[in-house]
Short mmCIF file of C-alpha atoms in Angstrom, two decimals:
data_model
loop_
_atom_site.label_atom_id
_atom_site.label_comp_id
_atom_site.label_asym_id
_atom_site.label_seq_id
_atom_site.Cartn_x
_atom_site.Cartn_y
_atom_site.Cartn_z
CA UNK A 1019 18.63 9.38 -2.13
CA UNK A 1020 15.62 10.45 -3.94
CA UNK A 1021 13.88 7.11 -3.32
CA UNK A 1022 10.58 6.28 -5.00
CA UNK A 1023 9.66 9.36 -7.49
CA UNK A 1024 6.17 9.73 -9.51
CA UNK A 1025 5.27 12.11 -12.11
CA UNK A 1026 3.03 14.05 -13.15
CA UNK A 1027 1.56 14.58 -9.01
CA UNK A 1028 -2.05 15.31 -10.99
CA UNK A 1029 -3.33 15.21 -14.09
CA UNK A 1030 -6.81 15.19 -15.88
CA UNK A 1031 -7.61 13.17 -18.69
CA UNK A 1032 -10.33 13.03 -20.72
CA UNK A 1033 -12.18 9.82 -21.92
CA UNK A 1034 -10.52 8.36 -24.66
CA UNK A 1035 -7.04 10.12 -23.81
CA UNK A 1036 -3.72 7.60 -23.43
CA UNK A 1037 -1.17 8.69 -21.02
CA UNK A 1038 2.35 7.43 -18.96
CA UNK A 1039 2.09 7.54 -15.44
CA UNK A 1040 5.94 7.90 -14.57
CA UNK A 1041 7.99 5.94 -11.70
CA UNK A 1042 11.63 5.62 -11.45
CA UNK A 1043 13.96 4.58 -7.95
CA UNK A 1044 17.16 4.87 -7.27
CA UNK A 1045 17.82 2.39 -4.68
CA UNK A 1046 18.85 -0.40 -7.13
CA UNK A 1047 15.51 -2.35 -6.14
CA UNK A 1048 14.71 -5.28 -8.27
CA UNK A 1049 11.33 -5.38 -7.57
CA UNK A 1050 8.55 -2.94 -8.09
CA UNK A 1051 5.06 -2.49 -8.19
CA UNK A 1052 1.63 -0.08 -9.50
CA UNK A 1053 -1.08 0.14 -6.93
CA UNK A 1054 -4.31 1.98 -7.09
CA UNK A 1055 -6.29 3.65 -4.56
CA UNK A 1056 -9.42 4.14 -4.38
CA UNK A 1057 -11.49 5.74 -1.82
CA UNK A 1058 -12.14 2.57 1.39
CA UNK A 1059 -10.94 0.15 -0.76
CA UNK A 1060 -7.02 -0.17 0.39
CA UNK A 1061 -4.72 -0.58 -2.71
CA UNK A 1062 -4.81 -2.97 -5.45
CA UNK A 1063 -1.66 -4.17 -7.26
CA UNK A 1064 -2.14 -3.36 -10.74
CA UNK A 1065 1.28 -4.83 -12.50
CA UNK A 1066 4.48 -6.12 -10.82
CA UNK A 1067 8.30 -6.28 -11.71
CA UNK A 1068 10.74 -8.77 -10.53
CA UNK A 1069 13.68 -7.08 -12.40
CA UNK A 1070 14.40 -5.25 -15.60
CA UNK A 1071 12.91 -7.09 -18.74
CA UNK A 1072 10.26 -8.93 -16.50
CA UNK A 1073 6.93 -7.87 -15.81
CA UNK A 1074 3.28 -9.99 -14.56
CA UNK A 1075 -0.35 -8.90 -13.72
CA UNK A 1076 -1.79 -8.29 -10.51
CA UNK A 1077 -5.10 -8.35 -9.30
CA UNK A 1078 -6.62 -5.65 -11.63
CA UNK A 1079 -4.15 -5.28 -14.86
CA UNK A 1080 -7.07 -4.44 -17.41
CA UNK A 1081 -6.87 -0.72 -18.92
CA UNK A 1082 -2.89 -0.84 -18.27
CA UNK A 1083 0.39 -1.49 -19.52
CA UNK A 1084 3.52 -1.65 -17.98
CA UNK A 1085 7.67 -1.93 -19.24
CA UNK A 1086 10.46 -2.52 -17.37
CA UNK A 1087 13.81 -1.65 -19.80
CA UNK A 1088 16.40 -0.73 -17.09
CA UNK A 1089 16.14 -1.22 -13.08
CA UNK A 1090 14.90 2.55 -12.19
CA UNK A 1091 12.35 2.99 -14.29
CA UNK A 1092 8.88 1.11 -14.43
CA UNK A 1093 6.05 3.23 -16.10
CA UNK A 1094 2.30 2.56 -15.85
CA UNK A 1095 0.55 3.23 -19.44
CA UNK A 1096 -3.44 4.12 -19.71
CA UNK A 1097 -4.34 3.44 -23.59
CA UNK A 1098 -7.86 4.37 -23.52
CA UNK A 1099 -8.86 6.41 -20.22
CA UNK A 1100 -12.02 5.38 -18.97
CA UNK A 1101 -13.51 7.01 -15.58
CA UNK A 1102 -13.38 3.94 -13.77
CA UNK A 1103 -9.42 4.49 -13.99
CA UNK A 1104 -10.30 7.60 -11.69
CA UNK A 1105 -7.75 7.17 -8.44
CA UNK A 1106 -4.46 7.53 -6.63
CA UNK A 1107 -1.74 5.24 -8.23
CA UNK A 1108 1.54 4.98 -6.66
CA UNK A 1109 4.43 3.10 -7.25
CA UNK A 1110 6.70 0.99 -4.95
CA UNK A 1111 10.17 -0.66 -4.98
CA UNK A 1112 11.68 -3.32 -2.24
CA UNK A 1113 15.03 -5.06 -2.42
CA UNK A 1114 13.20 -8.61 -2.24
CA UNK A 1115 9.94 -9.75 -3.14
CA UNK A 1116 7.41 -9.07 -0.51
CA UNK A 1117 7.54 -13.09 0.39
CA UNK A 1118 10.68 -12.10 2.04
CA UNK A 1119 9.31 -9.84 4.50
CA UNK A 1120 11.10 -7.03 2.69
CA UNK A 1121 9.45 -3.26 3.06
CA UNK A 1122 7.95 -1.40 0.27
CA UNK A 1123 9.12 1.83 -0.41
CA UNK A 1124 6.07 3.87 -2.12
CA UNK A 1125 6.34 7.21 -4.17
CA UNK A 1126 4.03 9.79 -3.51
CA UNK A 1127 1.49 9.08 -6.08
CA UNK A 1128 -0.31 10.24 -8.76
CA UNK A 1129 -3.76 11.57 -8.33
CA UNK A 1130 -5.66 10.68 -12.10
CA UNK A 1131 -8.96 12.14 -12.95
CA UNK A 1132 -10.89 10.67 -15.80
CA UNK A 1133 -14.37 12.85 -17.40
CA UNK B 695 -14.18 -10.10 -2.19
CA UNK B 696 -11.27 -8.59 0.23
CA UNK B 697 -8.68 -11.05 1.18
CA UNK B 698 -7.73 -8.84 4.38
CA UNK B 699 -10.42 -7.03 5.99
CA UNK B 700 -10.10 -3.91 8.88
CA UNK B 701 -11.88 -2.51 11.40
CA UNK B 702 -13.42 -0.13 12.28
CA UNK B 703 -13.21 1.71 9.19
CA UNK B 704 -13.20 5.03 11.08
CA UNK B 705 -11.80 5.95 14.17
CA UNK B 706 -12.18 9.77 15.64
CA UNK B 707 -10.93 9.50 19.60
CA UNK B 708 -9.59 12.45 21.82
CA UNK B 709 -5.57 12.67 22.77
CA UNK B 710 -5.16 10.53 25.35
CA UNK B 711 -7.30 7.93 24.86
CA UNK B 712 -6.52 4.40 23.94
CA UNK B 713 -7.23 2.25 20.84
CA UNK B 714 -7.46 -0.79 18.79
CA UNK B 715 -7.83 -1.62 14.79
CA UNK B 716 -8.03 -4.93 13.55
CA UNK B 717 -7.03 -7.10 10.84
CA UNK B 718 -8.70 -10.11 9.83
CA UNK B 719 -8.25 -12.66 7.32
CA UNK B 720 -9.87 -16.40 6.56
CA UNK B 721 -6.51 -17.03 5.26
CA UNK B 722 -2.99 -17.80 6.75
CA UNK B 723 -0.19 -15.63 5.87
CA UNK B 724 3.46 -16.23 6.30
CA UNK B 725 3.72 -12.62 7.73
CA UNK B 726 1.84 -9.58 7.82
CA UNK B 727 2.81 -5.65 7.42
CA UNK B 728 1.58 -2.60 8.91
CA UNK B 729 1.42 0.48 7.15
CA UNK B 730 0.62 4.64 7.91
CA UNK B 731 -0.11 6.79 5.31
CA UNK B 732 -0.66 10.40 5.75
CA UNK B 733 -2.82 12.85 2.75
CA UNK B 734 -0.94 13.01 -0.02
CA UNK B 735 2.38 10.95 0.84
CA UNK B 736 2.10 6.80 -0.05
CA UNK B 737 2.24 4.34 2.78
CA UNK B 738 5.23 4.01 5.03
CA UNK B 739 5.89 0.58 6.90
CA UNK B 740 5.91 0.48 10.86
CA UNK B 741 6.31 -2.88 11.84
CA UNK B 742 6.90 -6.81 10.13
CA UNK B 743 5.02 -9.57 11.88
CA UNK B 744 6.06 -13.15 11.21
CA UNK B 745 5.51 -15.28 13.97
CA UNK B 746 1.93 -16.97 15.29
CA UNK B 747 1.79 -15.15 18.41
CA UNK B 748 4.04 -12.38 18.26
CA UNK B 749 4.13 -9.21 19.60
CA UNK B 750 6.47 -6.24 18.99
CA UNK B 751 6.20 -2.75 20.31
CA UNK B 752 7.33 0.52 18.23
CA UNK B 753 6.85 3.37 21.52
CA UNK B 754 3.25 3.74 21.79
CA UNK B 755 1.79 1.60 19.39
CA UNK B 756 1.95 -2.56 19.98
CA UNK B 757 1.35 -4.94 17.42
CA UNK B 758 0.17 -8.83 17.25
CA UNK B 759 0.23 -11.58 15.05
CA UNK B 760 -2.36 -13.86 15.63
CA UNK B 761 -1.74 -17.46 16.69
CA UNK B 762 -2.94 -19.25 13.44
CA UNK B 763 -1.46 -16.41 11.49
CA UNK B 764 -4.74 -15.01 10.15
CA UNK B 765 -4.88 -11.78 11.97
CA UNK B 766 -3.17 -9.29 13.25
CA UNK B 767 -4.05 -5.81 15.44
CA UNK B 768 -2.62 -2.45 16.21
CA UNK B 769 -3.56 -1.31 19.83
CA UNK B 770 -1.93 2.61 20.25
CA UNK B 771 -1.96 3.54 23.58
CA UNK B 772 -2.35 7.55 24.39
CA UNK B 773 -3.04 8.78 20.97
CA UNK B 774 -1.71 11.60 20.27
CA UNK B 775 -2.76 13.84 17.03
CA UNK B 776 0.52 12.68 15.16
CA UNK B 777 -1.24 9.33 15.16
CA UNK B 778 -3.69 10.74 12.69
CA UNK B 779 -3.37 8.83 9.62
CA UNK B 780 -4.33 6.08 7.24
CA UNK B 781 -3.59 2.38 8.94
CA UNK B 782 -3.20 -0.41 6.94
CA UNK B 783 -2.43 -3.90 7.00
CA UNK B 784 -0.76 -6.02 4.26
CA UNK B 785 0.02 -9.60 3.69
CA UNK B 786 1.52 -12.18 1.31
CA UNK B 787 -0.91 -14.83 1.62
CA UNK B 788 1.32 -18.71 2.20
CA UNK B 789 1.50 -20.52 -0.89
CA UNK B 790 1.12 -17.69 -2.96
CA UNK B 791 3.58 -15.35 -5.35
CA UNK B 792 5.26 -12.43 -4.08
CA UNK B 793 2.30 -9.63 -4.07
CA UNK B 794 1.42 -8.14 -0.86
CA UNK B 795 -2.87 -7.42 -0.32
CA UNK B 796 -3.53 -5.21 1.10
CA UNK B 797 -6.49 -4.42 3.61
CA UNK B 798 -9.39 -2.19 3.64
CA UNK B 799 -7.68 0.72 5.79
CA UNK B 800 -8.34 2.34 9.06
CA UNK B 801 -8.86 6.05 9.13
CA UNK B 802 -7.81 7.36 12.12
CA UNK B 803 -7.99 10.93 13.84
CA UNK B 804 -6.69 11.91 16.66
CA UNK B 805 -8.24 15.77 18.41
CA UNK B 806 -7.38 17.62 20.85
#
């Protein structure tokens, strides 16, 4: 098992520029999740799915857009890269919501420049 | 404002010696999570907390739930320099949906 795979590992964007941050698992989770990273400030859930078709926001969704079409996939979409979006995003997958005590499994992230 | 605070932020100690990082929270939480993260991997889950007053030991390292379920710590005992790493805490807050917070991190590193 591959488990929790992000791509691209870097990339550099300019302002203005729209990319697709890409995250796809193949442990069958139902759930997964965008975080970013930023330097001392822990991780921040950016957008959440509870299974295929269902997305919701998390604590700082503005700037991003997320789908869900099938269970493996769940990419994170920058319209308008500002360099506030500069940071670490990674993506993570558990079997049960995170109310049920059930581990995250996190990619290796993507480190995201903005100039 | 950050739901689930740590500290120290930093930690540099010598192999051998013994330490604690905290996690505190004016909020009760049905369970809490600790994380390690190493440079350039994402976090990977040591240990599940659910019960006020728990305790649970993984080798070297010994972790507790507080009583009223607001805080948690991570005592390692002999660090060694595979301890270096990123430490963090992570909670679903009770009443709440399912979307873990995480804390502020603990940078740890371990010399010899």
């Amino acid at each position: 098992n591959a488990g929790v795979t992000q791509t691209p590992k870097f990339r550099i964007l300019k302002i203005g520029q729209s990319m697709t941050l890409q995250c796809t698992q193949d442990m069958n989770h139902n759930y997964m999740y965008w975080y970013r990273q930023d330097p001392g400030m822990g991780l921040k859930l950016i957008y959440y799915s509870v299974g295929a078709g269902i997305t919701d926001k998390g604590e700082v969704p503005n700037g991003y857009n997320v789908s869900r079409s099938t269970t493996e996939d769940f990419p994170l979409r920058l319209e308008l890269a500002a360099p506030s979006q500069t940071s670490v995003y990674f993506c993570a997958s558990n079997i049960q919501g995170a109310g049920n005590n059930s581990p995250l499994h996190f990619g290796n992230g993507t480190r995201l420049t903005v100039t | 404002t950050q739901l689930l605070e740590q500290s120290p932020q930093f930690l540099s100690i010598q192999e051998g010696e013994n330490l604690t990082v905290y996690c505190n929270s004016s909020s009760v939480f049905s369970s809490l999570q600790w994380y390690r993260q190493e440079p350039g991997e994402g976090p990977v889950l040591l240990v599940t907390v659910v019960t006020g007053g728990e305790v649970k030991k993984l080798k070297r390292l010994t972790f507790q739930f507080g009583d009223a379920r607001k805080d948690s710590s991570l005592h390692i005992t002999a660090a060694q320099p595979g301890d270096t790493g990123l430490y963090l805490c992570a909670g679903v807050p009770t009443g709440t949906a399912s979307k873990l917070t995480f804390g502020t991190g603990t940078r740890l590193q371990v010399t010899l």
